[in-house]
CSV table of C-alpha atoms in Angstrom, one decimal:
chain,number,residue,atom,x,y,z
A,23,UNK,CA,-98.3,116.2,15.6
A,24,UNK,CA,-101.2,113.9,16.0
A,25,UNK,CA,-101.0,112.8,19.6
A,26,UNK,CA,-103.0,109.6,18.9
A,27,UNK,CA,-100.2,108.4,16.6
A,28,UNK,CA,-97.1,109.6,18.3
A,29,UNK,CA,-97.7,108.9,22.0
A,30,UNK,CA,-98.3,105.2,21.9
A,31,UNK,CA,-95.2,104.7,19.8
A,32,UNK,CA,-92.9,106.9,21.9
A,33,UNK,CA,-93.4,104.9,25.1
A,34,UNK,CA,-91.6,101.7,24.1
A,35,UNK,CA,-88.8,103.5,22.2
A,36,UNK,CA,-85.9,103.1,24.6
A,37,UNK,CA,-83.1,102.1,22.3
A,38,UNK,CA,-83.8,104.6,19.6
A,39,UNK,CA,-83.2,108.4,19.9
A,40,UNK,CA,-86.2,110.7,19.9
A,41,UNK,CA,-84.6,112.5,17.0
A,42,UNK,CA,-84.6,109.4,14.8
A,43,UNK,CA,-88.2,108.7,15.7
A,44,UNK,CA,-89.3,112.3,14.9
A,45,UNK,CA,-87.5,112.3,11.6
A,46,UNK,CA,-89.1,109.0,10.7
A,47,UNK,CA,-92.5,110.3,11.7
A,48,UNK,CA,-92.2,113.4,9.6
A,49,UNK,CA,-91.1,111.2,6.6
A,50,UNK,CA,-94.1,109.0,7.1
A,51,UNK,CA,-96.4,112.1,7.0
A,52,UNK,CA,-94.6,113.4,3.9
A,53,UNK,CA,-94.9,110.1,2.1
A,54,UNK,CA,-98.1,108.6,3.4
A,55,UNK,CA,-100.4,111.4,4.3
A,56,UNK,CA,-103.0,112.3,1.7
A,57,UNK,CA,-102.9,115.5,-0.3
A,58,UNK,CA,-106.0,117.0,-2.0
A,59,UNK,CA,-104.2,118.3,-5.0
A,60,UNK,CA,-102.1,116.6,-7.7
A,61,UNK,CA,-98.5,117.7,-7.2
A,62,UNK,CA,-96.8,119.4,-10.3
A,63,UNK,CA,-95.3,117.0,-12.8
A,64,UNK,CA,-91.5,116.7,-13.3
A,65,UNK,CA,-89.7,119.2,-15.5
A,66,UNK,CA,-89.1,116.7,-18.3
A,67,UNK,CA,-92.9,116.1,-18.6
A,68,UNK,CA,-94.0,119.7,-18.6
A,69,UNK,CA,-93.8,119.7,-22.4
A,70,UNK,CA,-96.8,117.3,-22.5
A,71,UNK,CA,-99.0,119.6,-20.5
A,72,UNK,CA,-101.2,120.8,-23.4
A,73,UNK,CA,-101.8,117.2,-24.6
A,74,UNK,CA,-102.5,116.1,-21.1
A,75,UNK,CA,-105.3,118.7,-20.5
A,76,UNK,CA,-106.8,117.9,-23.9
A,77,UNK,CA,-107.2,114.3,-22.6
A,78,UNK,CA,-108.6,115.6,-19.3
A,79,UNK,CA,-111.2,117.7,-21.2
A,80,UNK,CA,-112.2,114.7,-23.2
A,81,UNK,CA,-112.7,112.6,-20.1
A,82,UNK,CA,-114.8,115.3,-18.5
A,83,UNK,CA,-117.1,115.4,-21.5
A,84,UNK,CA,-117.4,111.7,-22.4
A,85,UNK,CA,-120.6,110.0,-21.0
A,86,UNK,CA,-119.8,108.3,-17.7
A,87,UNK,CA,-121.4,107.0,-14.5
A,88,UNK,CA,-120.1,107.4,-10.9
A,89,UNK,CA,-119.8,104.2,-8.9
A,90,UNK,CA,-119.2,104.0,-5.2
A,91,UNK,CA,-118.1,101.3,-2.8
A,92,UNK,CA,-119.0,101.6,0.8
A,93,UNK,CA,-121.4,104.4,0.2
A,94,UNK,CA,-122.9,104.2,3.7
A,95,UNK,CA,-119.5,104.3,5.4
A,96,UNK,CA,-118.0,107.7,4.9
A,97,UNK,CA,-114.6,106.7,6.3
A,98,UNK,CA,-114.3,103.8,3.8
A,99,UNK,CA,-116.0,105.4,0.7
A,100,UNK,CA,-114.2,104.7,-2.6
A,101,UNK,CA,-115.3,106.4,-5.8
A,102,UNK,CA,-114.8,105.5,-9.5
A,103,UNK,CA,-115.9,106.6,-13.0
A,104,UNK,CA,-117.4,104.0,-15.4
A,105,UNK,CA,-117.0,105.1,-19.0
A,106,UNK,CA,-118.9,102.8,-21.4
A,107,UNK,CA,-117.5,102.0,-24.8
A,108,UNK,CA,-119.1,103.8,-27.8
A,109,UNK,CA,-120.8,100.5,-28.8
A,110,UNK,CA,-121.9,97.8,-26.3
A,111,UNK,CA,-118.8,95.8,-25.3
A,112,UNK,CA,-117.9,93.0,-23.0
A,113,UNK,CA,-114.4,94.3,-22.8
A,114,UNK,CA,-113.6,96.4,-19.7
A,115,UNK,CA,-110.3,97.8,-18.5
A,116,UNK,CA,-109.9,98.7,-14.9
A,117,UNK,CA,-107.2,101.5,-14.6
A,118,UNK,CA,-105.2,102.2,-11.4
A,119,UNK,CA,-103.6,105.6,-11.1
A,120,UNK,CA,-100.3,106.7,-9.6
A,121,UNK,CA,-99.0,108.0,-6.3
A,122,UNK,CA,-100.8,111.3,-5.3
A,123,UNK,CA,-102.8,111.2,-8.5
A,124,UNK,CA,-106.5,110.5,-9.2
A,125,UNK,CA,-108.7,109.1,-11.9
A,126,UNK,CA,-108.5,112.2,-13.9
A,127,UNK,CA,-104.7,111.9,-14.3
A,128,UNK,CA,-105.3,108.6,-16.2
A,129,UNK,CA,-107.4,110.4,-18.9
A,130,UNK,CA,-104.9,109.6,-21.7
A,131,UNK,CA,-105.0,105.9,-21.0
A,132,UNK,CA,-108.8,105.9,-20.7
A,133,UNK,CA,-109.0,107.5,-24.1
A,134,UNK,CA,-106.5,105.0,-25.6
A,135,UNK,CA,-108.6,102.0,-24.4
A,136,UNK,CA,-111.8,103.7,-25.3
A,137,UNK,CA,-110.6,103.9,-28.9
A,138,UNK,CA,-109.9,100.1,-28.7
A,139,UNK,CA,-113.5,99.5,-27.8
A,140,UNK,CA,-113.2,99.0,-24.1
A,141,UNK,CA,-115.4,100.1,-21.3
A,142,UNK,CA,-113.2,101.7,-18.6
A,143,UNK,CA,-113.6,101.8,-14.8
A,144,UNK,CA,-111.3,104.3,-13.2
A,145,UNK,CA,-111.2,104.5,-9.4
A,146,UNK,CA,-109.8,107.0,-7.0
A,147,UNK,CA,-107.7,105.0,-4.6
A,148,UNK,CA,-108.0,105.4,-0.8
A,149,UNK,CA,-106.4,108.7,0.2
A,150,UNK,CA,-106.8,110.2,-3.2
A,151,UNK,CA,-109.4,112.2,-5.1
A,152,UNK,CA,-112.9,111.8,-4.0
A,153,UNK,CA,-112.2,108.6,-2.1
A,154,UNK,CA,-111.9,108.7,1.7
A,155,UNK,CA,-108.8,107.9,3.7
A,156,UNK,CA,-106.3,110.0,5.5
A,157,UNK,CA,-103.3,108.0,4.4
A,158,UNK,CA,-101.9,106.4,1.2
A,159,UNK,CA,-101.4,102.7,1.4
A,160,UNK,CA,-99.3,102.2,-1.7
A,161,UNK,CA,-101.6,99.6,-3.3
A,162,UNK,CA,-101.7,97.1,-0.5
A,163,UNK,CA,-105.2,97.8,0.8
A,164,UNK,CA,-106.3,99.2,-2.5
A,165,UNK,CA,-105.8,95.7,-4.1
A,166,UNK,CA,-108.8,94.5,-2.0
A,167,UNK,CA,-110.9,97.3,-3.3
A,168,UNK,CA,-110.0,96.4,-6.9
A,169,UNK,CA,-111.2,92.8,-6.3
A,170,UNK,CA,-114.6,94.3,-5.4
A,171,UNK,CA,-114.5,96.6,-8.5
A,172,UNK,CA,-113.9,93.5,-10.6
A,173,UNK,CA,-117.0,91.9,-9.2
A,174,UNK,CA,-118.9,95.1,-9.7
A,175,UNK,CA,-117.9,95.1,-13.4
A,176,UNK,CA,-119.0,91.5,-13.8
A,177,UNK,CA,-122.3,92.2,-12.2
A,178,UNK,CA,-122.9,95.2,-14.5
A,179,UNK,CA,-121.4,94.1,-17.8
A,180,UNK,CA,-122.2,90.3,-17.4
A,181,UNK,CA,-120.7,87.0,-16.5
A,182,UNK,CA,-119.2,86.9,-20.0
A,183,UNK,CA,-117.1,89.9,-19.3
A,184,UNK,CA,-113.5,90.1,-20.3
A,185,UNK,CA,-111.4,92.3,-18.0
A,186,UNK,CA,-108.0,93.8,-18.3
A,187,UNK,CA,-106.2,95.3,-15.3
A,188,UNK,CA,-103.9,98.2,-16.1
A,189,UNK,CA,-101.9,100.6,-13.9
A,190,UNK,CA,-99.1,103.1,-13.9
A,191,UNK,CA,-96.5,103.7,-11.2
A,192,UNK,CA,-98.2,103.0,-7.9
A,193,UNK,CA,-101.1,101.8,-10.0
A,194,UNK,CA,-98.7,99.4,-11.8
A,195,UNK,CA,-97.6,98.0,-8.4
A,196,UNK,CA,-101.2,97.8,-7.4
A,197,UNK,CA,-102.0,95.6,-10.4
A,198,UNK,CA,-99.0,93.4,-9.6
A,199,UNK,CA,-100.2,93.1,-6.0
A,200,UNK,CA,-103.7,92.1,-7.2
A,201,UNK,CA,-102.1,89.4,-9.3
A,202,UNK,CA,-101.3,87.2,-6.3
A,203,UNK,CA,-105.0,87.1,-5.2
A,204,UNK,CA,-107.8,84.8,-6.1
A,205,UNK,CA,-109.0,86.7,-9.2
A,206,UNK,CA,-112.2,85.9,-11.0
A,207,UNK,CA,-111.8,84.1,-14.3
A,208,UNK,CA,-113.2,87.1,-16.2
A,209,UNK,CA,-109.9,88.8,-15.7
A,210,UNK,CA,-107.8,87.8,-18.7
A,211,UNK,CA,-104.6,89.8,-18.6
A,212,UNK,CA,-102.6,92.5,-16.7
A,213,UNK,CA,-100.5,95.5,-17.8
A,214,UNK,CA,-98.1,97.1,-15.2
A,215,UNK,CA,-96.3,100.3,-16.2
A,216,UNK,CA,-93.3,101.3,-14.0
A,217,UNK,CA,-94.5,99.6,-10.8
A,218,UNK,CA,-92.1,99.2,-7.9
A,219,UNK,CA,-91.0,95.8,-6.7
A,220,UNK,CA,-91.8,96.5,-3.0
A,221,UNK,CA,-92.5,99.6,-1.0
A,222,UNK,CA,-89.7,98.8,1.4
A,223,UNK,CA,-87.2,98.7,-1.5
A,224,UNK,CA,-88.7,101.9,-3.1
A,225,UNK,CA,-88.6,103.8,0.3
A,226,UNK,CA,-85.0,102.7,0.9
A,227,UNK,CA,-84.0,103.8,-2.6
A,228,UNK,CA,-85.7,107.2,-2.2
A,229,UNK,CA,-84.3,107.7,1.3
A,230,UNK,CA,-80.8,107.5,-0.3
A,231,UNK,CA,-81.5,109.3,-3.5
A,232,UNK,CA,-83.7,112.2,-2.3
A,233,UNK,CA,-82.8,112.6,1.3
A,234,UNK,CA,-79.3,111.1,1.6
A,235,UNK,CA,-80.5,109.0,4.6
A,236,UNK,CA,-79.6,105.4,5.5
A,237,UNK,CA,-82.1,102.6,5.5
A,238,UNK,CA,-81.6,102.0,9.3
A,239,UNK,CA,-83.1,103.1,11.6
A,240,UNK,CA,-85.5,105.2,9.4
A,241,UNK,CA,-87.2,102.5,7.3
A,242,UNK,CA,-88.0,100.2,10.3
A,243,UNK,CA,-89.4,103.1,12.2
A,244,UNK,CA,-91.6,104.3,9.2
A,245,UNK,CA,-92.7,100.6,8.9
A,246,UNK,CA,-93.6,100.6,12.6
A,247,UNK,CA,-95.5,103.8,12.4
A,248,UNK,CA,-97.4,102.5,9.3
A,249,UNK,CA,-98.3,99.3,11.2
A,250,UNK,CA,-99.7,101.4,14.0
A,251,UNK,CA,-101.7,103.7,11.6
A,252,UNK,CA,-102.8,101.4,8.8
A,253,UNK,CA,-102.4,97.9,10.3
A,254,UNK,CA,-99.6,96.4,8.2
A,255,UNK,CA,-95.8,96.6,8.1
A,256,UNK,CA,-94.0,97.7,4.9
A,257,UNK,CA,-92.5,94.2,4.5
A,258,UNK,CA,-95.9,92.9,3.4
A,259,UNK,CA,-96.2,95.4,0.5
A,260,UNK,CA,-94.4,93.4,-2.2
A,261,UNK,CA,-95.1,93.2,-5.8
A,262,UNK,CA,-92.6,90.4,-6.3
A,263,UNK,CA,-94.1,88.2,-3.6
A,264,UNK,CA,-97.5,88.6,-5.2
A,265,UNK,CA,-96.3,88.1,-8.7
A,266,UNK,CA,-94.8,84.7,-7.6
A,267,UNK,CA,-98.4,83.6,-7.3
A,268,UNK,CA,-99.6,85.1,-10.5
A,269,UNK,CA,-101.1,82.9,-13.3
A,270,UNK,CA,-102.3,85.6,-15.7
A,271,UNK,CA,-100.4,87.0,-18.8
A,272,UNK,CA,-98.7,90.2,-17.9
A,273,UNK,CA,-97.0,93.0,-19.8
A,274,UNK,CA,-94.4,95.0,-17.9
A,275,UNK,CA,-93.5,98.5,-19.2
A,276,UNK,CA,-90.8,100.7,-17.8
A,277,UNK,CA,-88.8,103.8,-18.8
A,278,UNK,CA,-85.1,103.1,-19.3
A,279,UNK,CA,-84.2,106.5,-17.7
A,280,UNK,CA,-86.5,106.1,-14.8
A,281,UNK,CA,-84.8,107.4,-11.7
A,282,UNK,CA,-87.9,107.4,-9.4
A,283,UNK,CA,-88.7,103.8,-9.7
A,284,UNK,CA,-85.4,102.4,-11.0
A,285,UNK,CA,-85.6,100.3,-14.1
A,286,UNK,CA,-84.0,97.4,-12.2
A,287,UNK,CA,-87.3,96.9,-10.4
A,288,UNK,CA,-89.0,96.0,-13.7
A,289,UNK,CA,-86.5,93.2,-14.1
A,290,UNK,CA,-87.2,92.0,-10.6
A,291,UNK,CA,-90.9,92.0,-11.2
A,292,UNK,CA,-90.5,90.2,-14.6
A,293,UNK,CA,-88.3,87.5,-13.0
A,294,UNK,CA,-90.8,87.0,-10.1
A,295,UNK,CA,-93.7,85.6,-12.2
A,296,UNK,CA,-93.7,82.3,-14.0
A,297,UNK,CA,-96.9,83.2,-16.0
A,298,UNK,CA,-96.8,84.3,-19.7
A,299,UNK,CA,-95.0,87.6,-19.7
A,300,UNK,CA,-93.5,90.4,-21.8
A,301,UNK,CA,-91.2,93.2,-20.8
A,302,UNK,CA,-90.9,96.4,-22.8
A,303,UNK,CA,-88.2,98.9,-21.7
A,304,UNK,CA,-88.8,102.3,-23.3
A,305,UNK,CA,-85.1,103.3,-23.7
A,306,UNK,CA,-85.3,107.1,-23.3
A,307,UNK,CA,-88.4,107.5,-21.1
A,308,UNK,CA,-88.3,108.7,-17.5
A,309,UNK,CA,-90.8,107.8,-14.8
A,310,UNK,CA,-94.3,107.3,-16.2
A,311,UNK,CA,-93.2,108.9,-19.5
A,312,UNK,CA,-93.5,105.8,-21.7
A,313,UNK,CA,-96.9,106.7,-23.1
A,314,UNK,CA,-96.0,110.4,-23.6
A,315,UNK,CA,-92.7,109.6,-25.2
A,316,UNK,CA,-94.4,108.0,-28.2
A,317,UNK,CA,-98.2,107.5,-27.8
A,318,UNK,CA,-98.5,105.5,-31.0
A,319,UNK,CA,-95.7,103.1,-30.2
A,320,UNK,CA,-97.2,102.7,-26.7
A,321,UNK,CA,-100.7,101.9,-28.2
A,322,UNK,CA,-99.2,99.5,-30.7
A,323,UNK,CA,-97.2,97.6,-28.0
A,324,UNK,CA,-100.3,97.3,-25.8
A,325,UNK,CA,-102.4,96.1,-28.8
A,326,UNK,CA,-99.8,93.5,-29.8
A,327,UNK,CA,-99.9,92.1,-26.2
A,328,UNK,CA,-103.7,92.1,-26.2
A,329,UNK,CA,-103.9,90.3,-29.6
A,330,UNK,CA,-101.8,87.5,-28.1
A,331,UNK,CA,-103.3,87.2,-24.6
A,332,UNK,CA,-106.7,89.0,-24.5
A,333,UNK,CA,-108.9,86.8,-26.8
């Protein structure tokens, strides 16, 4: 174990058993520590593997530029790919990837928007891909990087840019968390696919479903460890709190058979915002499967939303 993390936290723990703390510490490492590979997809999505790699090959070969934030600060470096539209365009989509993914895992969405005439900016979030960071922050710190990416797009494409924010899973929650910030007027709309309502609620759900563990004392201890390591408690990481401040049109997408981020969270997020909104539940789709379940229906639904709100 990393002594710099554990020792300062062990000293004040008088009312909690060492066993509970060590369990929480290992869960924190399991959930929050970066991995430098993309974990295997679920069994129900293995059937899409060939199509997925076709999209990845396309993305590797399409003309692109590499953009970097904090290039002179190795511990804070964040990397993205900018893929211009085939014809000069003022439309740009900024795409946020999922938990333990990277920008390459969003290739299918990049191609979808490319075919719609969008430029695409696709970052690796902190703790993922080529970006720095030892730990995953579940979108809370990433949202501030995306505000800088938005400004970078405006500086490159022009003040008359029209920007769409799009994300899936953790990326969907990241878009929802950005929604409560002071966003430049060039951002016109948001699309969040299967984002969680809060990381505390998601962690508590997974503790029960995957590990058969109670919320207390594990979640408060994980939150305490996260505050020590990343500087914020898990209570702050809330899509619903941020969506309550949102003023932009937003499309929520969620699989009806999602057992990783339960579909009830989509309804929570939908109810949280008073802005113009749409909700599409893809009845038979599991987590992050809505595109793969029916790519044409997915594209049509996105285009219908954009025709209404992205003018």
